[in-house]
mmCIF file of C-alpha atoms in Angstrom:
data_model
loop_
_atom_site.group_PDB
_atom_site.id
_atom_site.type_symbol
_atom_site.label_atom_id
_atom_site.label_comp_id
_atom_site.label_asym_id
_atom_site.label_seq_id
_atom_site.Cartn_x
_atom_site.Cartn_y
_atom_site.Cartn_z
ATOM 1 C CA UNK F 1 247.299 150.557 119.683
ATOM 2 C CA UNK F 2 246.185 147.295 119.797
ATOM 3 C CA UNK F 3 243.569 148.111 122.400
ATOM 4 C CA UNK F 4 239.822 146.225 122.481
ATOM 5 C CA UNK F 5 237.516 148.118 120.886
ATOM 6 C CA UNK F 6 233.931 147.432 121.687
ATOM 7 C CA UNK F 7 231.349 147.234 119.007
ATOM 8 C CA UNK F 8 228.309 149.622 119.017
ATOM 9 C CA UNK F 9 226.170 146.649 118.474
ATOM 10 C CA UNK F 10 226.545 144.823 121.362
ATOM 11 C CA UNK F 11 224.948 147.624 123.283
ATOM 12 C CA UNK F 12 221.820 147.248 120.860
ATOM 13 C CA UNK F 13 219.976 143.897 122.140
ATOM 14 C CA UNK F 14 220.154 145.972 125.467
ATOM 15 C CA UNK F 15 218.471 148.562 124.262
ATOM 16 C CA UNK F 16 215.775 146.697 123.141
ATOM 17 C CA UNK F 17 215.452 144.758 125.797
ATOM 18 C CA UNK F 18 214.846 148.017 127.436
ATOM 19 C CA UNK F 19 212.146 149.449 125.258
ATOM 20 C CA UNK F 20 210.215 146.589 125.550
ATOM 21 C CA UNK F 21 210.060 146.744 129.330
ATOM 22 C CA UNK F 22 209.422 150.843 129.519
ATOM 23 C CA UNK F 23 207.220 150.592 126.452
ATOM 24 C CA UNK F 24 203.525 151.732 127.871
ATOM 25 C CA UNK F 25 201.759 150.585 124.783
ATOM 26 C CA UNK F 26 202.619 146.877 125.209
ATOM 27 C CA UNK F 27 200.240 145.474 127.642
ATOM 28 C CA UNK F 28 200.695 141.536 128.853
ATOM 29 C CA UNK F 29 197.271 139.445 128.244
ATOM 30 C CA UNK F 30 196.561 138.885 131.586
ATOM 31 C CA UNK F 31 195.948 143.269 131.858
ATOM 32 C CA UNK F 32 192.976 143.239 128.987
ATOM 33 C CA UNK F 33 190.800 140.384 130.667
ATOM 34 C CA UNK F 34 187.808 141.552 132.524
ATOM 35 C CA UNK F 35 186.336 140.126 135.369
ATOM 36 C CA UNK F 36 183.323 138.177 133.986
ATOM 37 C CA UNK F 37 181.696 137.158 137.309
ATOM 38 C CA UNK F 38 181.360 140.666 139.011
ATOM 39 C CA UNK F 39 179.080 142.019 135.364
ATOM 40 C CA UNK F 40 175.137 141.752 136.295
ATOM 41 C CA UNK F 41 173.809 139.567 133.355
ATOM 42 C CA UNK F 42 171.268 141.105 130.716
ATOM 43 C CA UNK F 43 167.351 140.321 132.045
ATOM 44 C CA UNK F 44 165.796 137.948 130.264
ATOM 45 C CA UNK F 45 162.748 138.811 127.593
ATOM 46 C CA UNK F 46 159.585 136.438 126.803
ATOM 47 C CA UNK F 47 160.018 134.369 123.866
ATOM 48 C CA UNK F 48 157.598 135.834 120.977
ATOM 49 C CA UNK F 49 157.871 135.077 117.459
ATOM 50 C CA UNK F 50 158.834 138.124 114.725
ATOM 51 C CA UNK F 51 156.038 140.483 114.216
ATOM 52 C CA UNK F 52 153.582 139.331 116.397
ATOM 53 C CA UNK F 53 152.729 141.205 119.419
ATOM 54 C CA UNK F 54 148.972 140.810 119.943
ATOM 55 C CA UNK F 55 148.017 139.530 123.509
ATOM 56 C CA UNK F 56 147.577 135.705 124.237
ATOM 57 C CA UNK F 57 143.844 135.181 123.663
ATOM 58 C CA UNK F 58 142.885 132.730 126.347
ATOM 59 C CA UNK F 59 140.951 128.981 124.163
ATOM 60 C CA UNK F 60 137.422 129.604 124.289
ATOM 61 C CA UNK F 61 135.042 126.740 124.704
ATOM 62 C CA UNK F 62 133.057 125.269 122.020
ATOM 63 C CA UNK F 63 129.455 126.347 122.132
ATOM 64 C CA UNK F 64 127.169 123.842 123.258
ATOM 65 C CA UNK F 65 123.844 123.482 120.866
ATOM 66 C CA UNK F 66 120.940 120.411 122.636
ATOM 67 C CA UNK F 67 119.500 118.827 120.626
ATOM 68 C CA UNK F 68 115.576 119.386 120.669
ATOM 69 C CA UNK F 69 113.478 116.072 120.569
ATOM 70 C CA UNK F 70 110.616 115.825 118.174
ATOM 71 C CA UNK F 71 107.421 115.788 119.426
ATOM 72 C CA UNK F 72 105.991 112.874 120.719
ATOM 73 C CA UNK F 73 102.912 112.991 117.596
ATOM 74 C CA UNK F 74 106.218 113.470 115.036
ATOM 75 C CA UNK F 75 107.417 109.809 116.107
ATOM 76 C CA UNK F 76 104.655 107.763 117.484
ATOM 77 C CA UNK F 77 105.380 104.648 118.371
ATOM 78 C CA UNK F 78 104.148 100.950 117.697
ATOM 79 C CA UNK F 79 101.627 101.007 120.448
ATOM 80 C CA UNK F 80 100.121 104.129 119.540
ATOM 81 C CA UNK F 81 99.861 103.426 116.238
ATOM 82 C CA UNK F 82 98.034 99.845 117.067
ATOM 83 C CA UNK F 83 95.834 101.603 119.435
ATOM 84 C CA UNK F 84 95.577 104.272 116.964
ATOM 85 C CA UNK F 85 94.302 101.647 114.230
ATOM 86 C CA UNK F 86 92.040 100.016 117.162
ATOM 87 C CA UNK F 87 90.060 103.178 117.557
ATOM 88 C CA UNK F 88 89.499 104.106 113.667
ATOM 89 C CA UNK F 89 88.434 100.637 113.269
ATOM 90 C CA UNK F 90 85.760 100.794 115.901
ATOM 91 C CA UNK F 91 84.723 104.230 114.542
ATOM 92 C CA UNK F 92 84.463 102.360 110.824
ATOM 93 C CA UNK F 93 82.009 99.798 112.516
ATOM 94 C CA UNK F 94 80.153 102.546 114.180
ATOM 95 C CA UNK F 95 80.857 101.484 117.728
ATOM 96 C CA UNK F 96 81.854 104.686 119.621
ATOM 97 C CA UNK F 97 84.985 103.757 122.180
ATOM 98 C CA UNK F 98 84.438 107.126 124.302
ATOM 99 C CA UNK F 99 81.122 106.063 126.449
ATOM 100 C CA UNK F 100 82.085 102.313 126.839
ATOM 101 C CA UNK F 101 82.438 100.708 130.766
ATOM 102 C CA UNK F 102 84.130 97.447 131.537
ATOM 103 C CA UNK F 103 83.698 95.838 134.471
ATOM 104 C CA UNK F 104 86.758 93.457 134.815
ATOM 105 C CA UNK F 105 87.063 89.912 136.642
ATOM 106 C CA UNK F 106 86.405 90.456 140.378
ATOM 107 C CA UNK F 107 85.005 93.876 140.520
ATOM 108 C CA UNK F 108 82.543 94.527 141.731
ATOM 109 C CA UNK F 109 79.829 97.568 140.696
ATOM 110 C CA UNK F 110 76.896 99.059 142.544
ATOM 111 C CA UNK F 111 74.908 102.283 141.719
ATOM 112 C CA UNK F 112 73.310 103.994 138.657
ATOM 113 C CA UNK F 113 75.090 103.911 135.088
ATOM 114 C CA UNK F 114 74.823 107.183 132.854
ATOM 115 C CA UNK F 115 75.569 108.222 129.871
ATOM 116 C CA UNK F 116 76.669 105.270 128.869
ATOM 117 C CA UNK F 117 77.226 103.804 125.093
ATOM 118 C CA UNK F 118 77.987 100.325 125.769
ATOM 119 C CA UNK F 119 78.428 98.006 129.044
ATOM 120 C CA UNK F 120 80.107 95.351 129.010
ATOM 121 C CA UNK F 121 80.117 93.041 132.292
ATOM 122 C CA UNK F 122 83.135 90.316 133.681
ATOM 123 C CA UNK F 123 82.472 90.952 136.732
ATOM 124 C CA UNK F 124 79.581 91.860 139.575
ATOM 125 C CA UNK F 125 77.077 94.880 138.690
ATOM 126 C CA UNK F 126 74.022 96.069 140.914
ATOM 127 C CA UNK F 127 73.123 99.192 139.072
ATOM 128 C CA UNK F 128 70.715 100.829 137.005
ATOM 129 C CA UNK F 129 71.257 101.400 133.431
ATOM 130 C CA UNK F 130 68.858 103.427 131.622
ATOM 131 C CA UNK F 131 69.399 104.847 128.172
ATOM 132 C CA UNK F 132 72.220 102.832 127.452
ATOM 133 C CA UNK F 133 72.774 101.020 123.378
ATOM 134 C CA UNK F 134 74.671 97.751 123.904
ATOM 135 C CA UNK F 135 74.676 95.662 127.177
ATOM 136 C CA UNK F 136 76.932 92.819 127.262
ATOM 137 C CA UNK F 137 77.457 90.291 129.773
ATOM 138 C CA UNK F 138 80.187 87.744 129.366
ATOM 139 C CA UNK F 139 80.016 84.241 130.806
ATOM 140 C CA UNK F 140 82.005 85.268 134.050
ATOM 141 C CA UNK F 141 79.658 88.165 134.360
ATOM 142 C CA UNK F 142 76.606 88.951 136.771
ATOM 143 C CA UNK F 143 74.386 91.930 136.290
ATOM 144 C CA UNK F 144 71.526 92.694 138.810
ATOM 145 C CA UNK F 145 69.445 95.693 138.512
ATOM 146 C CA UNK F 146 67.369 97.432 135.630
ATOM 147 C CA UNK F 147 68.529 97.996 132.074
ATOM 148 C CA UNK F 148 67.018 100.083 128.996
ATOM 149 C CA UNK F 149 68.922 99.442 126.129
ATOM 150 C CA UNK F 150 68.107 98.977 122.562
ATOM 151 C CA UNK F 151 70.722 95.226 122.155
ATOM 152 C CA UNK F 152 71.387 93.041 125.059
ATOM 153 C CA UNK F 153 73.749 90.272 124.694
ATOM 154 C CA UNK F 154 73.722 87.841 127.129
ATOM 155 C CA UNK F 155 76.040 84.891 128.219
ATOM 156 C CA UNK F 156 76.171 84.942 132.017
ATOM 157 C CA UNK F 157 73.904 85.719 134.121
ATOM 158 C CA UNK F 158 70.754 88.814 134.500
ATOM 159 C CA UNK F 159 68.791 89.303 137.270
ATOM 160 C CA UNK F 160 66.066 91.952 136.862
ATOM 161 C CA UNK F 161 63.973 93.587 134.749
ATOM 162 C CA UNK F 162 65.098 93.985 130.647
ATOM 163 C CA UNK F 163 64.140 96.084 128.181
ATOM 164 C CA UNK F 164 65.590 95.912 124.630
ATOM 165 C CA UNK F 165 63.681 97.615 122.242
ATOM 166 C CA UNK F 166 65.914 96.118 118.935
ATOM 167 C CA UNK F 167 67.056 92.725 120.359
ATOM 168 C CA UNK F 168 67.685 90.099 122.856
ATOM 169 C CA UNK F 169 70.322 87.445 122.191
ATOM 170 C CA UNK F 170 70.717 84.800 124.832
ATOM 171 C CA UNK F 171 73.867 82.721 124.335
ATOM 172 C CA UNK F 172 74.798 78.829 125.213
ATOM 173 C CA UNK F 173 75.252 79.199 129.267
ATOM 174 C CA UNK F 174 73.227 82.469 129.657
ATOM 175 C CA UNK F 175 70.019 83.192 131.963
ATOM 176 C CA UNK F 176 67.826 85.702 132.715
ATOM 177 C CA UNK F 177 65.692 85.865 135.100
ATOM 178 C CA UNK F 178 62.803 88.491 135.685
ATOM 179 C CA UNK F 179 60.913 90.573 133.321
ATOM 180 C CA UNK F 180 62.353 90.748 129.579
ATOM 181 C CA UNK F 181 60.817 92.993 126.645
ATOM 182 C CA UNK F 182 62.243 92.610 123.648
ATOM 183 C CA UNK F 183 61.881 93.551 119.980
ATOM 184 C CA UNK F 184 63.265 90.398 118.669
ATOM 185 C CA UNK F 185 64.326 87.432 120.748
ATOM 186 C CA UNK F 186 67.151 84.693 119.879
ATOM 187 C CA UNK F 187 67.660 81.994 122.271
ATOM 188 C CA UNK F 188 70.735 79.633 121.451
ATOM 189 C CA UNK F 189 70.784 76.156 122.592
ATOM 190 C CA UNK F 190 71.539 75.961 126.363
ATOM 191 C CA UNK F 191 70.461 79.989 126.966
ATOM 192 C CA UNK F 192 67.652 79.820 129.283
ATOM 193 C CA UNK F 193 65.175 82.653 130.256
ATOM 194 C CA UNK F 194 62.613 82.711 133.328
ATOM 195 C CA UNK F 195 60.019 85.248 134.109
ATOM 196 C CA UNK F 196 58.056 87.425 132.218
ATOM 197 C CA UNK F 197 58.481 87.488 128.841
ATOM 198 C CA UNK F 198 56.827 89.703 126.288
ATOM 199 C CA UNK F 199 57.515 91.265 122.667
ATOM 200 C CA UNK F 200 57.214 95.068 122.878
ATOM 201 C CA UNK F 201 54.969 94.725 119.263
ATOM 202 C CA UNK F 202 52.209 92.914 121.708
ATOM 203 C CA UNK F 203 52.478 94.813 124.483
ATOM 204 C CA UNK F 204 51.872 98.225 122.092
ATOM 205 C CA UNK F 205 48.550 96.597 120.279
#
């Protein structure tokens, strides 16, 4: 009568303990964790900002415009315009610059002279001039030959025959020598002529 008697709840916590272990639908932690390393990674896509898709235009390079230079007669320069002032001045005093021969220092000339406005001598001349306006022959000059002009201005030396059918001007230091016509004469003081001398008035009458 006094016997044990066992409770019905001591047999419970077994129970449980039970269930949890033969319980399919509770899974330890460790089961759900995949394996991370053996999963190929996603491939990689180019950057590109939203919206824009058009195809990388490659820089161009900036177009290259010369420069043309102006004309040489657009921008003359200071020696052209000094020669150009040179020339219209000589046109103003009637001297014509295209048909005019200089014979520099320590040249020396030989032959026949055409076409020729004005001559002016520095140098050595053996030539014939005939036809010519102006002949001029500076104090280093020497002129030897024949000369038909209408002025002849003289202040080195002349050695030949003369004709000047305006004017003869002999300068301080100048000499002729030969035959001389002339429509007028001047002879400065120390110009010296020898030979034969004759107006072109006296030899006409």
């Amino acid at each position: 009568m006094f016997g044990k008697i066992k409770s019905a709840s001591s047999k419970t916590p077994q129970k449980s303990q039970e269930t949890e272990r033969t319980d399919p639908s509770i899974v330890e932690d460790t089961d759900i964790v995949e394996d991370t390393e053996s999963v190929p990674a996603p491939p990689l896509k180019p950057f590109s900002r939203k919206g824009s898709h058009a195809p990388i235009k490659p820089p161009t390079a900036p177009t290259f415009q010369p420069e043309i230079a102006r004309h040489v007669a657009d921008a003359p320069s200071a020696g052209a315009r000094r020669s150009d002032r040179a020339i219209i001045g000589a046109l103003n005093n009637g001297e014509s610059t295209a048909k005019k021969l200089v014979v520099g220092r320590e040249i020396s000339l030989t032959g026949d002279i055409t076409a020729c406005d004005k001559l002016v001598v520095e140098g050595i001349v053996e030539v014939n001039l005939p036809n010519a306006r102006i002949i001029e022959v500076s104090p280093t000059g020497q002129f030897t030959g024949n000369a038909e002009v209408q002025e002849a201005d003289i202040s080195g030396r002349f050695d030949g025959e003369l004709i000047a059918h305006e004017k003869v001007t002999v300068r301080a230091g100048g000499h002729i020598r030969g035959l001389v016509r002339y429509g007028k004469i001047v002879i400065e003081s120390g110009g010296e002529i020898s030979g034969d001398m004759q107006s072109l008035n006296d030899s006409k009458k």
